[in-house]
Each structure stands twice: as structure tokens, then as C-alpha cells.
């Protein structure tokens, strides 16, 4: 017997799949974009049923699924496998959510051609967009992918794949020079064609400024305050499950809820109504 949430009737207009123009319309209308990570078919279907706009098959699976201390060891094959699982979960219920797949460490840094080959693997597995980390040199890679029909999500601030170079899991963009660099890189990524941009662990005021700077790219915050166009959380974190210490900006949405589906609905509702995140927890 299947444990996946049942698909709605085909006539249900609310189940029309989201598209890039649809995500842009949410941003233009001021509706917050609710993104969640997902790594398997059942949780993907549950997150979609809860109303998540985007699902991210994150290389965070290296930490929450594989038990590693960082995302660096995640392989492209692992990302392909989990992307295919999540895509299948969405297909099983005529899913609405937009599916983003992380390009793992070492799969896009060597050349634009390597990035294209890696992105092709994830797109063929079911991703509708790929995500890569960093600014500066990545703009050229983004442009190369977008020109070849591959939607791209950028990622600035704390970039977990390069955490060793950043000196650990610490806030980015605190000083004027760092903030100016991040703002410039965000504009470069937008100009290169990024449609979404994750801002992780940056001061809330800076994230709000970057969001206002961009007119064609929707920002998705994680530990970056409420001023972004949307939010993302790691699935396990919002359920209060973690092998280490939960980041202080995370809320345990399972508290007081009658099961996981209710917790996922509570997260989506809190993002949509602006009650999550709490800016007092982002006073970096």
C-alpha cells in the first residue's frame, strides 16, 4: 500500500505546477516563497501537499542523511539518486512544487563544460533548476548554463562547500567591505541569469538591501532575516531533528503539532504570513 499523499483530481487548478514565471509572479505580488529541502519521495510528496512552493534536493543530505560533518563529500551520483527520488514523489501526486537540485562540490568548479555536464545529470534526473555556490567566477558559469536552457539558483553568504576557507560556520557580510562585495556579486549573478538566490547566514539588514537591489531575481533566506523574497529550511531542522546543535534561527515546527504533515503546513503558513523568521534571532 502506498504511503504517498494522494494526488488531487486533475481538475484541481490549485495543483498547476509552478514555473519560473510563476515564481517571479509570487515575488512581484509580494507573496513569500516557501522552500524546503527534500531527499526522498515520501517527504517530497508531503512537503508538496503542505503547499511548499519549491523543493531543494540539497547537498545537506551529506550531513542529515549520511552523517558527515560537512557537505564536501557528497557526490554527483548521490545528488542524481536523491533528485530522482524527489522527482518521483512529485510525479506520484501531480506535484506543484518547483524542484531545485544542488550541484555538489567538485562538480562545477573545473570549467563551464563540467558544470553543464553535471547540471545535465540532475536535470535528466528530474530537477527543473540547479543551484551552485559562490560569487565572482560563478557568474560566467551561470550565464553559460542559462544560455543553454538550464535555470540556475545562486548561493551567497555562508557557502557550506567552502566552509573551510571561510573559517567555519560563521556569519558573512558583517563588515562594509564584505557587504559591498556580496551586493556586487548578487547583482552579477542576477545579470548572468540567476532566477533565485539563496542568502545564508548574512545580517538581516544586508539581506533586505540585496533583495531590494535585485529586480529579476528572488532572494531565498536561511538565517538571513525576514526581508528576503522567500525562506528555506532543512527539513530535518524544522522537525527538530539534528545530529548536532540546531542553528539559533531555526524553529522547531513539530512542537505542538499533530504529526509531520501538520508541522510542514505550519512552516509554509509561517513563511507566507511573515511570522517566520524572527528578526530578533538574526541580529548578527
Coordinates of C-alpha atoms in Angstrom, one line a residue:
X1 CA 0.0 0.0 0.0
X2 CA 1.3 3.4 -1.0
X3 CA 2.2 5.9 1.8
X4 CA 2.5 8.9 -0.5
X5 CA -0.2 11.6 -0.1
X6 CA -2.9 11.0 -2.7
X7 CA -2.8 13.1 -5.9
X8 CA -5.7 15.6 -6.3
X9 CA -8.2 15.3 -9.1
X10 CA -6.8 16.6 -12.4
X11 CA -9.4 19.4 -12.5
X12 CA -7.9 20.9 -9.3
X13 CA -6.5 24.2 -10.6
X14 CA -4.5 24.7 -7.4
X15 CA -2.3 21.9 -8.5
X16 CA -1.0 23.5 -11.6
X17 CA 2.8 23.1 -11.4
X18 CA 4.9 26.2 -10.7
X19 CA 7.1 27.6 -13.4
X20 CA 9.8 30.2 -13.5
X21 CA 7.3 32.9 -14.5
X22 CA 5.1 31.7 -11.7
X23 CA 7.9 32.1 -9.1
X24 CA 8.6 35.6 -10.5
X25 CA 4.9 36.4 -10.1
X26 CA 4.9 35.4 -6.5
X27 CA 7.8 37.7 -5.9
X28 CA 6.2 40.6 -7.8
X29 CA 3.0 40.1 -5.8
X30 CA 4.9 40.2 -2.5
X31 CA 3.9 36.7 -1.6
X32 CA 6.7 34.9 0.2
X33 CA 8.2 31.8 -1.4
X34 CA 8.3 28.8 0.8
X35 CA 11.2 26.4 0.1
X36 CA 12.0 23.2 1.9
X37 CA 14.8 20.6 1.4
X38 CA 13.7 17.1 0.5
X39 CA 15.7 13.9 -0.1
X40 CA 13.2 11.2 -0.8
X41 CA 9.9 10.5 -2.5
X42 CA 7.6 10.4 0.6
X43 CA 8.9 13.6 2.2
X44 CA 8.8 15.3 -1.2
X45 CA 5.1 14.4 -1.6
X46 CA 4.4 15.5 2.0
X47 CA 6.1 18.9 1.5
X48 CA 4.3 19.4 -1.7
X49 CA 1.0 18.5 -0.1
X50 CA 1.8 21.1 2.6
X51 CA 2.0 23.8 0.0
X52 CA 5.8 24.3 -0.4
X53 CA 6.5 26.3 -3.5
X54 CA 10.0 24.9 -4.0
X55 CA 11.8 21.8 -3.0
X56 CA 15.6 21.8 -2.8
X57 CA 17.5 18.5 -3.0
X58 CA 20.3 19.9 -1.0
X59 CA 23.8 18.6 -0.6
X60 CA 22.9 19.0 3.0
X61 CA 22.0 15.3 2.6
X62 CA 25.6 14.6 3.3
X63 CA 25.1 15.8 6.9
X64 CA 21.5 14.9 7.6
X65 CA 21.3 11.6 5.7
X66 CA 24.9 10.4 5.5
X67 CA 26.1 11.7 8.9
X68 CA 29.1 13.6 7.6
X69 CA 30.4 16.7 9.2
X70 CA 30.1 18.8 6.0
X71 CA 28.7 18.7 2.5
X72 CA 32.1 18.4 0.8
X73 CA 32.0 14.6 0.4
X74 CA 28.6 14.4 -1.4
X75 CA 29.0 13.0 -4.9
X76 CA 27.2 13.9 -8.1
X77 CA 25.8 10.3 -8.2
X78 CA 24.3 10.8 -4.7
X79 CA 22.7 14.0 -5.9
X80 CA 21.3 12.3 -9.0
X81 CA 19.8 9.5 -7.0
X82 CA 18.1 11.7 -4.4
X83 CA 16.9 14.1 -7.1
X84 CA 15.3 11.2 -8.9
X85 CA 13.6 10.1 -5.7
X86 CA 12.2 13.5 -5.0
X87 CA 11.1 13.9 -8.6
X88 CA 9.3 10.6 -8.4
X89 CA 7.5 11.7 -5.3
X90 CA 6.2 14.8 -7.0
X91 CA 5.1 12.9 -10.1
X92 CA 3.2 10.4 -7.9
X93 CA 0.9 13.2 -6.7
X94 CA 0.9 15.5 -9.7
X95 CA 3.0 17.9 -7.7
X96 CA 3.1 21.6 -7.9
X97 CA 6.5 22.4 -6.3
X98 CA 9.4 23.7 -8.4
X99 CA 12.4 21.3 -8.0
X100 CA 15.9 22.5 -7.5
X101 CA 19.0 20.2 -7.3
X102 CA 22.3 21.2 -5.7
X103 CA 25.5 20.8 -7.8
X104 CA 27.9 19.2 -5.3
X105 CA 31.4 20.2 -4.5
X106 CA 33.8 19.4 -7.3
X107 CA 31.1 19.0 -10.0
X108 CA 31.2 22.5 -11.5
X109 CA 34.4 24.3 -10.4
X110 CA 36.7 23.0 -13.1
X111 CA 35.1 24.5 -16.1
X112 CA 31.8 25.7 -17.6
X113 CA 31.7 22.5 -19.6
X114 CA 32.0 20.4 -16.4
X115 CA 29.1 22.4 -14.9
X116 CA 27.0 21.8 -18.0
X117 CA 27.7 18.0 -17.8
X118 CA 26.8 17.9 -14.1
X119 CA 23.7 20.0 -14.5
X120 CA 22.6 17.8 -17.3
X121 CA 22.8 14.8 -14.9
X122 CA 20.5 16.5 -12.4
X123 CA 18.1 17.8 -15.0
X124 CA 17.7 14.4 -16.5
X125 CA 17.0 13.0 -13.0
X126 CA 14.1 15.4 -12.7
X127 CA 15.5 18.8 -11.5
X128 CA 14.0 21.9 -13.0
X129 CA 16.8 24.1 -11.8
X130 CA 20.3 23.6 -10.4
X131 CA 22.0 25.5 -7.6
X132 CA 25.6 26.4 -7.3
X133 CA 27.6 28.3 -4.6
X134 CA 29.7 31.4 -4.6
X135 CA 30.1 34.6 -6.5
X136 CA 32.6 36.2 -8.8
X137 CA 33.8 33.5 -11.2
X138 CA 30.5 31.7 -10.9
X139 CA 28.7 34.4 -12.9
X140 CA 30.3 33.2 -16.1
X141 CA 29.2 29.6 -15.4
X142 CA 25.7 30.8 -14.6
X143 CA 25.5 32.6 -17.9
X144 CA 26.8 29.6 -19.8
X145 CA 24.1 27.3 -18.2
X146 CA 21.2 29.8 -18.6
X147 CA 22.1 30.3 -22.3
X148 CA 21.7 26.6 -22.7
X149 CA 18.3 26.4 -21.2
X150 CA 19.2 25.4 -17.6
X151 CA 17.7 27.6 -14.9
X152 CA 20.1 28.5 -12.1
X153 CA 19.8 29.4 -8.4
X154 CA 22.8 31.1 -6.9
X155 CA 24.0 30.9 -3.3
X156 CA 25.9 33.7 -1.4
X157 CA 26.8 34.4 2.2
X158 CA 27.8 31.2 4.1
X159 CA 28.6 28.7 1.4
X160 CA 28.9 25.3 3.1
X161 CA 31.0 23.8 0.3
X162 CA 33.8 26.3 1.1
X163 CA 33.3 26.4 4.8
X164 CA 37.0 25.6 5.5
X165 CA 38.1 28.6 3.5
X166 CA 35.5 30.8 5.4
X167 CA 36.9 29.8 8.8
X168 CA 33.9 27.8 9.8
X169 CA 30.1 28.2 10.0
X170 CA 30.0 31.9 10.8
X171 CA 28.1 34.9 9.6
X172 CA 29.2 36.5 6.4
X173 CA 28.9 40.2 5.3
X174 CA 29.3 41.9 8.6
X175 CA 31.8 44.5 7.6
X176 CA 31.3 47.2 5.0
X177 CA 33.8 45.6 2.5
X178 CA 32.2 42.2 2.8
X179 CA 28.7 43.6 2.5
X180 CA 29.7 45.6 -0.6
X181 CA 31.3 42.5 -2.2
X182 CA 28.2 40.4 -1.5
X183 CA 25.9 43.1 -3.0
X184 CA 28.1 43.3 -6.1
X185 CA 28.2 39.5 -6.5
X186 CA 24.4 39.3 -6.2
X187 CA 23.9 41.8 -9.0
X188 CA 26.4 39.9 -11.1
X189 CA 24.6 36.7 -10.6
X190 CA 21.2 38.3 -11.5
X191 CA 22.7 39.8 -14.6
X192 CA 24.1 36.4 -15.5
X193 CA 20.6 34.9 -15.4
X194 CA 20.1 33.6 -11.8
X195 CA 16.3 33.5 -11.1
X196 CA 16.7 32.6 -7.5
X197 CA 19.5 33.4 -5.0
X198 CA 19.9 31.8 -1.6
X199 CA 21.3 34.1 1.1
X200 CA 22.7 32.2 4.0
X201 CA 23.8 33.5 7.4
X202 CA 24.1 37.2 6.5
X203 CA 22.9 40.1 8.5
X204 CA 19.1 40.7 8.1
X205 CA 19.7 44.4 7.1
X206 CA 22.1 43.3 4.3
X207 CA 19.8 40.6 3.1
X208 CA 17.0 43.1 2.9
X209 CA 19.2 45.5 0.9
X210 CA 20.3 42.8 -1.5
X211 CA 16.6 41.9 -2.0
X212 CA 15.8 45.5 -2.8
X213 CA 18.7 45.7 -5.2
X214 CA 17.5 42.9 -7.4
X215 CA 14.6 43.2 -9.7
X216 CA 14.7 40.0 -11.6
X217 CA 16.0 37.5 -9.0
X218 CA 14.1 36.3 -5.9
X219 CA 16.2 36.0 -2.8
X220 CA 15.6 33.0 -0.5
X221 CA 16.9 33.4 3.0
X222 CA 18.2 31.0 5.6
X223 CA 19.5 32.6 8.7
X224 CA 19.2 36.0 6.9
X225 CA 16.1 37.6 8.4
X226 CA 12.6 38.3 7.1
X227 CA 13.4 40.7 4.4
X228 CA 14.1 38.2 1.6
X229 CA 11.5 37.2 -1.0
X230 CA 11.3 33.7 0.5
X231 CA 12.7 31.3 3.1
X232 CA 14.3 27.8 3.0
X233 CA 14.9 25.4 5.9
X234 CA 16.5 22.0 6.1
X235 CA 13.6 19.5 6.5
X236 CA 15.2 17.8 9.5
X237 CA 15.9 21.1 11.3
X238 CA 12.3 22.3 11.2
X239 CA 11.3 18.9 12.6
X240 CA 13.7 19.4 15.5
X241 CA 15.9 16.6 14.3
X242 CA 19.7 17.2 14.2
X243 CA 22.9 15.3 14.8
X244 CA 24.5 18.3 16.4
X245 CA 23.2 21.7 17.6
X246 CA 20.3 23.3 15.8
X247 CA 21.1 26.8 14.5
X248 CA 19.5 29.5 16.6
X249 CA 17.5 30.9 13.7
X250 CA 15.7 27.5 13.3
X251 CA 12.2 27.0 14.7
X252 CA 11.0 23.5 15.7
X253 CA 7.7 23.4 13.8
X254 CA 6.9 20.0 15.1
X255 CA 6.3 21.4 18.6
X256 CA 2.6 21.2 19.4
X257 CA 1.7 19.7 16.0
X258 CA -0.2 16.5 15.4
X259 CA 2.4 14.9 13.2
X260 CA 4.8 15.7 10.4
X261 CA 2.3 16.9 7.8
X262 CA 0.9 19.4 10.2
X263 CA 4.5 20.6 11.0
X264 CA 5.2 21.1 7.3
X265 CA 1.9 23.1 6.9
X266 CA 2.8 25.2 9.9
X267 CA 6.2 26.1 8.3
X268 CA 4.7 27.1 5.0
X269 CA 2.0 29.1 6.7
X270 CA 4.5 30.9 8.9
X271 CA 6.7 31.8 5.9
X272 CA 3.6 33.0 3.9
X273 CA 2.3 35.2 6.7
X274 CA 5.7 36.6 7.7
X275 CA 5.8 35.2 11.2
X276 CA 8.9 33.2 10.4
X277 CA 11.7 34.0 10.7
X278 CA 12.0 36.2 13.8
X279 CA 14.4 39.0 13.1
X280 CA 15.4 39.3 16.7
X281 CA 17.2 36.0 16.2
X282 CA 19.2 37.5 13.2
X283 CA 20.8 40.5 14.9
X284 CA 24.2 39.3 13.8

